mmCIF file of C-alpha atoms and ligand atoms in Angstrom:
data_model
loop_
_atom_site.group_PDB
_atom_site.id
_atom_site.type_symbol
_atom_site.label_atom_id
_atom_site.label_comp_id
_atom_site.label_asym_id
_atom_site.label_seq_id
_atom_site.Cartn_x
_atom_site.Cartn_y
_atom_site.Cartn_z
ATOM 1 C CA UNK A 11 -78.951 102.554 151.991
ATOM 2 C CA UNK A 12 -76.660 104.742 153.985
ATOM 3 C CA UNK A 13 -79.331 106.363 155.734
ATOM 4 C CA UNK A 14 -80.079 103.111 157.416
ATOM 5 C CA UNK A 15 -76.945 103.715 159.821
ATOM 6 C CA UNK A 16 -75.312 106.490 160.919
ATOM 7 C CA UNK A 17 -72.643 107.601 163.796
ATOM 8 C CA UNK A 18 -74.093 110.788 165.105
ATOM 9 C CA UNK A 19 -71.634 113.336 166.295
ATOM 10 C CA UNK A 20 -71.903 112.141 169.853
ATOM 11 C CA UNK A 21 -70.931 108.311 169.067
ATOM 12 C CA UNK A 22 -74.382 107.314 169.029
ATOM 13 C CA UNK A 23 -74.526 104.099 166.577
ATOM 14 C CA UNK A 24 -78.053 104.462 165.249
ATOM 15 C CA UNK A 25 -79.384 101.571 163.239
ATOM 16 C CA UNK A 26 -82.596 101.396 161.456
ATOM 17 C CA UNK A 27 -85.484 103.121 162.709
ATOM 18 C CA UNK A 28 -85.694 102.600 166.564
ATOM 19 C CA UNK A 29 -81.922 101.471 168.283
ATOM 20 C CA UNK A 30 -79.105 103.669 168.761
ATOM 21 C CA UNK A 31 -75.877 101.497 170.345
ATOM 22 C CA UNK A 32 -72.750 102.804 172.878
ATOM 23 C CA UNK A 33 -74.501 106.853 173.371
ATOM 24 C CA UNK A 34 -78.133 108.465 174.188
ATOM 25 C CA UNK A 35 -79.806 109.572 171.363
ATOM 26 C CA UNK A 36 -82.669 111.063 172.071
ATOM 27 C CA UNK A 37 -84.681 110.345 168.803
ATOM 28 C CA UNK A 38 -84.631 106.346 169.768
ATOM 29 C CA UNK A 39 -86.996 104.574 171.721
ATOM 30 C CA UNK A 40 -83.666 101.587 171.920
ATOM 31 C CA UNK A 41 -80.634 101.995 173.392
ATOM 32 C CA UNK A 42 -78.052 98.854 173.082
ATOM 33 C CA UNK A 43 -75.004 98.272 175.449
ATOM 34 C CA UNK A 44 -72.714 96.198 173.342
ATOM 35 C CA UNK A 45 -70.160 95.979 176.474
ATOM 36 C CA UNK A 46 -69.177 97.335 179.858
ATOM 37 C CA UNK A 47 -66.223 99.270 178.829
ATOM 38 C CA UNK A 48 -66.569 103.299 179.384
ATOM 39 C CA UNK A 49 -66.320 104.783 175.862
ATOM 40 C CA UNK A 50 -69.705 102.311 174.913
ATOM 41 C CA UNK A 51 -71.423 103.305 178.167
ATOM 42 C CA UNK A 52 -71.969 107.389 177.241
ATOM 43 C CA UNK A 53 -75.291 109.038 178.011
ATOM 44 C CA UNK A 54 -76.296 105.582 179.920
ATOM 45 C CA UNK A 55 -78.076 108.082 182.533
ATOM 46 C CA UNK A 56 -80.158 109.614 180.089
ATOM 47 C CA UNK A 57 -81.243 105.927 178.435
ATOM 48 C CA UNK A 58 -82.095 104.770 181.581
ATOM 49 C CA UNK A 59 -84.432 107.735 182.101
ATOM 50 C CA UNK A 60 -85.773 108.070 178.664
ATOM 51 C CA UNK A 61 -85.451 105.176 176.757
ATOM 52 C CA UNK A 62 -88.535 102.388 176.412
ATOM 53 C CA UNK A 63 -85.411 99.502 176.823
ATOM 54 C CA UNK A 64 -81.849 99.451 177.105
ATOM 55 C CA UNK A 65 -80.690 95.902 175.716
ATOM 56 C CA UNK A 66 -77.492 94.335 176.464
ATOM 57 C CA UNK A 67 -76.566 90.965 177.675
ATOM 58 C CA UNK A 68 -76.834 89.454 181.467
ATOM 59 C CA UNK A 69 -72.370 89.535 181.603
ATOM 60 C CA UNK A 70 -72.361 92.880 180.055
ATOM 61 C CA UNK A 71 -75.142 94.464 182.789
ATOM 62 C CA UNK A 72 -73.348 92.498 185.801
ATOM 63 C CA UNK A 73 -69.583 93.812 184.689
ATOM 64 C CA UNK A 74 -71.124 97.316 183.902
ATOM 65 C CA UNK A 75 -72.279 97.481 187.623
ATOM 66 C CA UNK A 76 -69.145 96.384 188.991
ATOM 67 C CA UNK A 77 -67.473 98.430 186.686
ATOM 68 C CA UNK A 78 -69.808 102.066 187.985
ATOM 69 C CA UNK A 79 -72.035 100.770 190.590
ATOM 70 C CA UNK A 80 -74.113 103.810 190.396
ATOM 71 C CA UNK A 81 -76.014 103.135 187.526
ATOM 72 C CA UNK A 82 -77.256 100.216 189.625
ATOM 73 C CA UNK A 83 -78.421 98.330 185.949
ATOM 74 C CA UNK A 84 -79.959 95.255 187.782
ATOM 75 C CA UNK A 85 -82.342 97.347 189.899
ATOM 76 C CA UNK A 86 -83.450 99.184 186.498
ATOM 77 C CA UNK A 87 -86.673 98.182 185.140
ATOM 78 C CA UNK A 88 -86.220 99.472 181.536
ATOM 79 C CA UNK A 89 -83.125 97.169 181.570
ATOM 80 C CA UNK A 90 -83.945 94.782 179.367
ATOM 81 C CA UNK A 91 -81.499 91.614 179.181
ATOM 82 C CA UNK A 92 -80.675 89.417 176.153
ATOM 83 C CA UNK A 93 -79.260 86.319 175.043
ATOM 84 C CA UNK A 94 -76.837 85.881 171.812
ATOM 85 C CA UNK A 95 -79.068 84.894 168.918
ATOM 86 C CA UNK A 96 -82.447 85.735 170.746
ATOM 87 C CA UNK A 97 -84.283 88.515 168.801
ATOM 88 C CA UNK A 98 -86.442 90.929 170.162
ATOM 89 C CA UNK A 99 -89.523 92.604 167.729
ATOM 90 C CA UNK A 100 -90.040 96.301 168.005
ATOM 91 C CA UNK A 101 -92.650 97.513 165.585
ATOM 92 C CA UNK A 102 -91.724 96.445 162.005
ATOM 93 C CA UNK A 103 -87.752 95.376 163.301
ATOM 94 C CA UNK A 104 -85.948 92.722 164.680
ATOM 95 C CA UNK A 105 -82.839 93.020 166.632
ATOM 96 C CA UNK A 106 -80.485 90.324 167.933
ATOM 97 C CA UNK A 107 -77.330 90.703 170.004
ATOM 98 C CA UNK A 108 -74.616 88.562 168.925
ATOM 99 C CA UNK A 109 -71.254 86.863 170.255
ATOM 100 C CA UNK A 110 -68.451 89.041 170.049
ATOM 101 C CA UNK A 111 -64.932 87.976 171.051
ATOM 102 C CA UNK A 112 -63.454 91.112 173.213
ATOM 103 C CA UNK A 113 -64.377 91.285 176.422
ATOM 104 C CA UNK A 114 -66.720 89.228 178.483
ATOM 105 C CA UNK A 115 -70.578 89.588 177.622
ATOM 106 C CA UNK A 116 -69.690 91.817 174.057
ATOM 107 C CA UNK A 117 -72.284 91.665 171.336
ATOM 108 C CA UNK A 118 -72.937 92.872 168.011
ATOM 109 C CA UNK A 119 -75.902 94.391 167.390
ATOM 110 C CA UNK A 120 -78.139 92.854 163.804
ATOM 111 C CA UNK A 121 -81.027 94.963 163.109
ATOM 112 C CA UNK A 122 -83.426 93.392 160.348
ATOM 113 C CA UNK A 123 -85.754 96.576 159.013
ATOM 114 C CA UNK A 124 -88.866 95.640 157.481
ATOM 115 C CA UNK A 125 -87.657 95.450 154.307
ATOM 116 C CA UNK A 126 -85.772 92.881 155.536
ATOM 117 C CA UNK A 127 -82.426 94.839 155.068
ATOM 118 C CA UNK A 128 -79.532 93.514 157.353
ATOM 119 C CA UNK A 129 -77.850 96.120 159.665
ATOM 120 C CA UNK A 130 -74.532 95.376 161.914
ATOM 121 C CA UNK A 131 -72.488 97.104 164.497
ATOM 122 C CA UNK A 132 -69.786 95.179 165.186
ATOM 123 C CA UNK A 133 -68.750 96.594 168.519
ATOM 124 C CA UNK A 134 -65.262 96.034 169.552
ATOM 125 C CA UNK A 135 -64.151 92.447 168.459
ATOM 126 C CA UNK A 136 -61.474 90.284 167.885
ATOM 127 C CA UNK A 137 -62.010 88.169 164.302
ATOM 128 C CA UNK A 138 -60.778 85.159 165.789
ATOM 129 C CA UNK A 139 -64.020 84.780 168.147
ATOM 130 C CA UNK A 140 -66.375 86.363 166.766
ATOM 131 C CA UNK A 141 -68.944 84.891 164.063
ATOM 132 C CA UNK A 142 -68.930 87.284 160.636
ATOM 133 C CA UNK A 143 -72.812 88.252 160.082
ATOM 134 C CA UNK A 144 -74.101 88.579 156.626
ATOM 135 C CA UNK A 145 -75.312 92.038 156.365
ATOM 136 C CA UNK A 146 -76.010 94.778 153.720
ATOM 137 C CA UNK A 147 -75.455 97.707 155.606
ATOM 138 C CA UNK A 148 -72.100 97.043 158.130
ATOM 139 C CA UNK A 149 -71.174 100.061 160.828
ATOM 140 C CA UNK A 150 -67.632 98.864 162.076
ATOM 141 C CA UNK A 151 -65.334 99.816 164.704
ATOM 142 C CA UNK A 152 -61.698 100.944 163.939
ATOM 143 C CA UNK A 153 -59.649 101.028 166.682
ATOM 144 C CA UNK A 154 -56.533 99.607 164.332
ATOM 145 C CA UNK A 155 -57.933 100.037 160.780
ATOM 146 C CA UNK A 156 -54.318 101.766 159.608
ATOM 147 C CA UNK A 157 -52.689 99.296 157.422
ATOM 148 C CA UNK A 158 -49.460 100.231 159.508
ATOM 149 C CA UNK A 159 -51.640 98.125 162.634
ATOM 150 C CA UNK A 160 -50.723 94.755 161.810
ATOM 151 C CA UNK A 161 -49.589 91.848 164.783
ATOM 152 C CA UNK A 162 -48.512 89.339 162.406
ATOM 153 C CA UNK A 163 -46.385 87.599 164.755
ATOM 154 C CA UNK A 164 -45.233 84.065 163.988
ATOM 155 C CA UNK A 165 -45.506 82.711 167.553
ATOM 156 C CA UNK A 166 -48.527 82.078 169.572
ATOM 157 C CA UNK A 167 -48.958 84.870 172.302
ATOM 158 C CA UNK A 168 -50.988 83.044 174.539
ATOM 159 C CA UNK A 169 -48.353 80.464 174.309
ATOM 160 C CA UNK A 170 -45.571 82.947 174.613
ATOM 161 C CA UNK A 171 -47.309 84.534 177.923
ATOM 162 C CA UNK A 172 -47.534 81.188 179.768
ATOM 163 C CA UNK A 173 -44.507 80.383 179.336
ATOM 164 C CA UNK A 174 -42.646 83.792 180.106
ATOM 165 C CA UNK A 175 -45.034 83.514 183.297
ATOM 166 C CA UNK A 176 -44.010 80.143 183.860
ATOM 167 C CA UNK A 177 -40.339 80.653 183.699
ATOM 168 C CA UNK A 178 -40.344 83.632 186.102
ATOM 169 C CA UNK A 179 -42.708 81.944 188.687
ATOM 170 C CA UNK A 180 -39.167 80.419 189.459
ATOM 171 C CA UNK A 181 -38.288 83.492 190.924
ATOM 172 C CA UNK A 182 -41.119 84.356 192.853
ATOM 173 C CA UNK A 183 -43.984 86.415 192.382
ATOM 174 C CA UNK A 184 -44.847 87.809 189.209
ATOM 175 C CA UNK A 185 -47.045 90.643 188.394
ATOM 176 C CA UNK A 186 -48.961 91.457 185.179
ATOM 177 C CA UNK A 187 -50.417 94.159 184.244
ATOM 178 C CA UNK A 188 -53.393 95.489 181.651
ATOM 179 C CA UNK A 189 -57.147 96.424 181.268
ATOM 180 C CA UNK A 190 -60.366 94.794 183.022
ATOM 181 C CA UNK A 191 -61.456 92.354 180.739
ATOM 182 C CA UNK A 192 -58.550 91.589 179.294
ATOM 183 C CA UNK A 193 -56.599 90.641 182.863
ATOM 184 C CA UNK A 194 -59.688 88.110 183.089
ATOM 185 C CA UNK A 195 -58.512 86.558 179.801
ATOM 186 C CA UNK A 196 -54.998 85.926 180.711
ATOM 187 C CA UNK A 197 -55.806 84.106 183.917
ATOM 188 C CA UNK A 198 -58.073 82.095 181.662
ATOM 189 C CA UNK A 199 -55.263 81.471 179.211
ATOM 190 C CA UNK A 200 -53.060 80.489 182.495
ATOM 191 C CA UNK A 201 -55.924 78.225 184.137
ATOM 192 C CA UNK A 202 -56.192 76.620 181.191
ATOM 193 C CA UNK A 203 -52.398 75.687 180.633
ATOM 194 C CA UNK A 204 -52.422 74.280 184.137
ATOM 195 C CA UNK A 205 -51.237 77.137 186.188
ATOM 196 C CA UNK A 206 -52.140 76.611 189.845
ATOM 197 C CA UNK A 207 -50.562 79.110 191.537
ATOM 198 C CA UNK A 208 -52.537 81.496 193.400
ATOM 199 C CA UNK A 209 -53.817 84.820 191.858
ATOM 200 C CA UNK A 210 -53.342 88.305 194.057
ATOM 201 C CA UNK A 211 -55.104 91.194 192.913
ATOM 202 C CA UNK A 212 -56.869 94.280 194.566
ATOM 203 C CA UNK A 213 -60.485 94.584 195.156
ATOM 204 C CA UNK A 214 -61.816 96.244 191.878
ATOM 205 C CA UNK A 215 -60.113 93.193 189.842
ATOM 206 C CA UNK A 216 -61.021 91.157 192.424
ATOM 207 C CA UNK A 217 -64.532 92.238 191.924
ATOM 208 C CA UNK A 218 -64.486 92.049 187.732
ATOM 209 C CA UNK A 219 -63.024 89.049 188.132
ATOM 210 C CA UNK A 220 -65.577 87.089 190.165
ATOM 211 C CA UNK A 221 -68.185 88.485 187.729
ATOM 212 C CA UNK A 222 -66.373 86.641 185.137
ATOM 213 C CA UNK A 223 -66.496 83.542 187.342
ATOM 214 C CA UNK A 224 -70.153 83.835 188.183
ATOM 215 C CA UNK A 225 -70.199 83.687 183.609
ATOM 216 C CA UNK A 226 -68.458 80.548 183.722
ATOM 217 C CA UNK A 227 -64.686 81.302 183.272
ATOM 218 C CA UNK A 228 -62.653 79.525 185.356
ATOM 219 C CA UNK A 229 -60.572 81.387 187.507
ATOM 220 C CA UNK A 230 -58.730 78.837 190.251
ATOM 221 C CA UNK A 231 -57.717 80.462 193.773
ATOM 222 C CA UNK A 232 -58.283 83.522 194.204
ATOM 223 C CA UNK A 233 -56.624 85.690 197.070
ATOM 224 C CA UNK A 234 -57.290 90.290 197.615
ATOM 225 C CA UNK A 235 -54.169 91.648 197.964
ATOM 226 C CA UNK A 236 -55.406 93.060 201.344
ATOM 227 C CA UNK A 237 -55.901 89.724 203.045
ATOM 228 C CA UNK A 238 -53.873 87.865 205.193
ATOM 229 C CA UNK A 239 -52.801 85.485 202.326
ATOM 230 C CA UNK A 240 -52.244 88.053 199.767
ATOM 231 C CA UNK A 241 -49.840 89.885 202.058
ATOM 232 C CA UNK A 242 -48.016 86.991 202.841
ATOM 233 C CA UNK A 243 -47.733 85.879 199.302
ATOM 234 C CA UNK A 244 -46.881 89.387 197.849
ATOM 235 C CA UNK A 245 -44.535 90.388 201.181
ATOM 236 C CA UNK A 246 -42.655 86.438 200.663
ATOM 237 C CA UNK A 247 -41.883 87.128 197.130
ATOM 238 C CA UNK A 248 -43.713 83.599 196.730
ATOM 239 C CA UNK A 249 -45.022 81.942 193.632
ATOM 240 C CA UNK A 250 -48.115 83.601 192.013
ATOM 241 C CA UNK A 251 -49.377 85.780 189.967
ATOM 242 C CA UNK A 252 -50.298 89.354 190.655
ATOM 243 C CA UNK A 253 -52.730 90.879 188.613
ATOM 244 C CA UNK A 254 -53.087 94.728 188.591
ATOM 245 C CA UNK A 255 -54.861 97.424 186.799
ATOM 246 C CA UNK A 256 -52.320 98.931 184.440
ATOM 247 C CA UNK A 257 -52.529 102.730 186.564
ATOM 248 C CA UNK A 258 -50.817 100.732 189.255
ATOM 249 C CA UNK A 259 -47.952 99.812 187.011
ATOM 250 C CA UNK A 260 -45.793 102.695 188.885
ATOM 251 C CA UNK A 261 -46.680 101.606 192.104
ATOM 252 C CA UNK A 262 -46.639 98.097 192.697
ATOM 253 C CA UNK A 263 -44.662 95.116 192.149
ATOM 254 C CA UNK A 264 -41.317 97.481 191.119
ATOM 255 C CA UNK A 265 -38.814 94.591 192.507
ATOM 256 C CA UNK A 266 -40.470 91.662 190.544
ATOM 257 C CA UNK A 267 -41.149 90.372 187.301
ATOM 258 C CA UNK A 268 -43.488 92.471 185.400
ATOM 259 C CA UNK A 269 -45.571 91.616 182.335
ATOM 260 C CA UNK A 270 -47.583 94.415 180.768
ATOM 261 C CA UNK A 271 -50.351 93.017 178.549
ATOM 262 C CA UNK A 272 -51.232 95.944 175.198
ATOM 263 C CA UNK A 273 -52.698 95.759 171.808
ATOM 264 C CA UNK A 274 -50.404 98.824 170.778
ATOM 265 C CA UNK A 275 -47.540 96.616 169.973
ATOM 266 C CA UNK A 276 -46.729 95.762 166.132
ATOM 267 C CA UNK A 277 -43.263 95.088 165.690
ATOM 268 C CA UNK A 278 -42.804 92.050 168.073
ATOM 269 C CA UNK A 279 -44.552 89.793 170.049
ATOM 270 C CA UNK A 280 -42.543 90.587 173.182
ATOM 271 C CA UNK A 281 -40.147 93.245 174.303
ATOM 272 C CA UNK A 282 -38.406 94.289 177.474
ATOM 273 C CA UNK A 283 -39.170 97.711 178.564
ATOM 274 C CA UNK A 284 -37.335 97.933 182.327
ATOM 275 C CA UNK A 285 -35.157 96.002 184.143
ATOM 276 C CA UNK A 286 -37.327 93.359 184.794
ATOM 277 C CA UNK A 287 -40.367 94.317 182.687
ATOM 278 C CA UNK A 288 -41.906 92.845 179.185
ATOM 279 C CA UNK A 289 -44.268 94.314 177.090
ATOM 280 C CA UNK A 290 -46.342 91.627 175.688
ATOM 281 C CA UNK A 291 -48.145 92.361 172.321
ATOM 282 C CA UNK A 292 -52.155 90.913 172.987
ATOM 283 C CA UNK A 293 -55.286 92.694 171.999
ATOM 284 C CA UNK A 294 -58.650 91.948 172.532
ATOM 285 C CA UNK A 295 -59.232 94.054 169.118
ATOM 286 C CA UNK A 296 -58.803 93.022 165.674
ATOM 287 C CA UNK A 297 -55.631 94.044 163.993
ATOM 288 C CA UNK A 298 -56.192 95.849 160.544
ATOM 289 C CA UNK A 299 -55.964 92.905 159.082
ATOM 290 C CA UNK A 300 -59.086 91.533 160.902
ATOM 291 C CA UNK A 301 -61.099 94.199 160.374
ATOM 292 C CA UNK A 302 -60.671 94.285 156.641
ATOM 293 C CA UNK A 303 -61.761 90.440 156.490
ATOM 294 C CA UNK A 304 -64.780 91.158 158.366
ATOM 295 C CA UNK A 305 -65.926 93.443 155.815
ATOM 296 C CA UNK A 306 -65.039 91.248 153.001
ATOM 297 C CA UNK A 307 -67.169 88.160 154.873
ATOM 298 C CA UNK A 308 -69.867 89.992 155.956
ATOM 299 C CA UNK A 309 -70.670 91.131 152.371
ATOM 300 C CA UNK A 310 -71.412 94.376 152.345
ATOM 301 C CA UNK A 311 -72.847 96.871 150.526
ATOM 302 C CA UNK A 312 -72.195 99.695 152.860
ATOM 303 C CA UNK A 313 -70.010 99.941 155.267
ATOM 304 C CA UNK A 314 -69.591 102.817 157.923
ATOM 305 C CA UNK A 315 -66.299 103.230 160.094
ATOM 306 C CA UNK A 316 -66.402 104.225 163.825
ATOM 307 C CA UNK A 317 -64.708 107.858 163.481
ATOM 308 C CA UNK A 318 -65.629 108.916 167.052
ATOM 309 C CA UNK A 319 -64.033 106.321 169.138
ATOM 310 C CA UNK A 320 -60.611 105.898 166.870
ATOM 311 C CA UNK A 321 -59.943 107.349 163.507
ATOM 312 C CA UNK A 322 -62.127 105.575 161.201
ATOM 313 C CA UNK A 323 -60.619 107.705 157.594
ATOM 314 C CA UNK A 324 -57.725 105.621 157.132
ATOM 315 C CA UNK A 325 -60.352 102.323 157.388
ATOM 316 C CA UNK A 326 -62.938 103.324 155.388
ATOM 317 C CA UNK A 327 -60.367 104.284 152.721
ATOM 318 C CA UNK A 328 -58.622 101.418 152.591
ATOM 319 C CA UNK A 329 -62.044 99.421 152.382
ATOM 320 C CA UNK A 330 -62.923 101.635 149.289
ATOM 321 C CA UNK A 331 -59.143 100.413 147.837
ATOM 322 C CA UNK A 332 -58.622 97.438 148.447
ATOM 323 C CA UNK A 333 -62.096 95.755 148.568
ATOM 324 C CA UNK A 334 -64.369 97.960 146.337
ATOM 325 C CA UNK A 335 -67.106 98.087 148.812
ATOM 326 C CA UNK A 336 -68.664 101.663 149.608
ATOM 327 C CA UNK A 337 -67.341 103.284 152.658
ATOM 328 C CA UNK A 338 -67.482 106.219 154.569
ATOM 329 C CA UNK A 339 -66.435 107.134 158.425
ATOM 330 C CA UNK A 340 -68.628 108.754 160.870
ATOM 331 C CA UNK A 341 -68.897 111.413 162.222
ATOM 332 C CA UNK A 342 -66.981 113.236 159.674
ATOM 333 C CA UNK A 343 -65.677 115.335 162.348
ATOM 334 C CA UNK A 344 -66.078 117.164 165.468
ATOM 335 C CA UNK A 345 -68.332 119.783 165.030
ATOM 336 C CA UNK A 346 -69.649 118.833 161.873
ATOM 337 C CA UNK A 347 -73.310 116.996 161.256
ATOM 338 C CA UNK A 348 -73.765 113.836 160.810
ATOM 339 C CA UNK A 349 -74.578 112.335 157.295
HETATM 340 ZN ZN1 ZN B 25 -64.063 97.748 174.314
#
């Protein structure tokens, strides 16, 4: 059944007969999106151009503009939108996009062939959110899928990172920094503990963020940095929050208190890394840990690691060990063909 998914040597996820997810491949008349980040958007030109549909869902096509306006998705007539659970038929297949916890509007991708064979991508997820599909043939992502990738922290980040905010709103403005997408979360995580204060961020997060809004997360008052308001908060030193892409970590807020939001954190929760700076350990990816119980609940038969966008070797070894399952990552390498 491997031939029923493959990762071709450009990072195209083909599945079945007709889709190929996250790159152009020219051979398929279906491209998916599974989400608006830039290493599942490659050869989106050449989709748009040649493909009969590109599929992804409403959140991922309005972040994706926002994201790189030029590709101007919602103006696109072969953009084709879908809902979680909704299938589209395409000849003899079906193909659904489902919910996957990572960033807002992620999907997996189920193709059902007309043998009635199961097919998955998984996308990027986190385990926690997402729902485990039942599938024979499984192509998985494996961003942390070395054993030595584990967060098994004993405390509650999202706890830990409202109250570390909390404690140094005290003192004035504090600034956090990390990815779009994931700066959306924590201001969720803070709404939803009850913190009021303002939020101060430049345009482009500004702009991501209100996306995320228009999707129904909740984001409170809002102020641009540029405004009036935001330069009277951020100049007074007064209490909110400053969210800012982490390349402006070097530039801004270098007198406050600084969080800095990554997933490449395994040791601890929480560390400090400058005079007034923390390193906060949360990931809107599975750990290794995650990613091997996915494979175990999702049953199987063949399973496929993402070797273009991390190293998927280590994964699909340690899904051959530890679980007995068949696995192999793709592509093997650069250069090579595919399987
Ligand atoms: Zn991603």
């Amino acid at each position: 059944m491997a031939e029923r998914a493959v990762v071709t040597k450009k990072g195209a996820v083909l599945l079945g007969d007709s889709v190929s997810c996250d790159a152009h491949d020219s051979s398929r008349p279906l491209r998916v999106v599974t989400h608006a980040h830039a290493d599942h958007l490659y050869g989106l030109r050449s989709s748009l151009k040649s493909c009969e549909k590109v599929l992804m869902t409403k959140a991922t096509r309005d972040l994706t503009d926002t994201l790189n306006g030029s590709f101007n998705l919602k103006m696109t007539q072969t953009v084709k939108t879908l809902e979680y659970g909704k299938v589209l038929k395409f000849g003899d297949e079906k193909i659904s996009l489902l919910k996957a916890d990572h960033i807002l509007g992620a999907c997996q991708v189920l193709v059902e062939d007309a043998g009635g064979i199961r097919i998955v991508w998984t996308g990027d997820f986190r385990l926690e959110g997402t729902p485990v599909v039942d599938c024979d043939v499984l192509v998985v992502e494996a961003t942390y899928g070395s054993p030595s990738c584990r967060r098994n922290f004993k405390v509650d980040v999202r706890e830990l990172l409202v109250s570390m905010v909390e404690k140094r709103l005290r003192g004035g403005t504090v600034y956090v920094f990390g990815y779009h997408g994931k700066l959306q979360e924590i201001m969720q995580i803070l709404r939803n503990a009850d913190v009021e204060v303002p939020f101060v961020m430049p345009e482009r997060v500004f702009e991501v963020t209100k996306v995320c809004e228009k999707h129904g997360m909740r984001m409170g008052c809002l102020s641009l940095s540029t405004d009036s308001e935001g330069h009277e908060l951020l100049d007074g030193n007064l209490p909110c929050v400053a969210f800012y892409h982490m390349n402006q970590r070097q530039y801004v807020g270098l007198r406050n208190a600084r969080i800095c939001v990554s997933g490449w954190e395994f040791h601890s929760p929480c560390r400090q890394i400058g005079d007034r700076e923390h390193l906060v350990a949360f990931s809107d990816h599975s750990d290794f840990d995650g990613l091997i119980e996915y494979v175990k609940r999702s049953k199987a038969k063949q399973v496929i690691t993402d070797n273009y966008r991390s190293k998927g070797d280590a994964l699909a070894m340690e899904i051959r060990k530890r679980l007995g399952v068949s696995a192999v990552s793709m592509p093997r390498c650069c250069g090579q063909t595919t399987l």
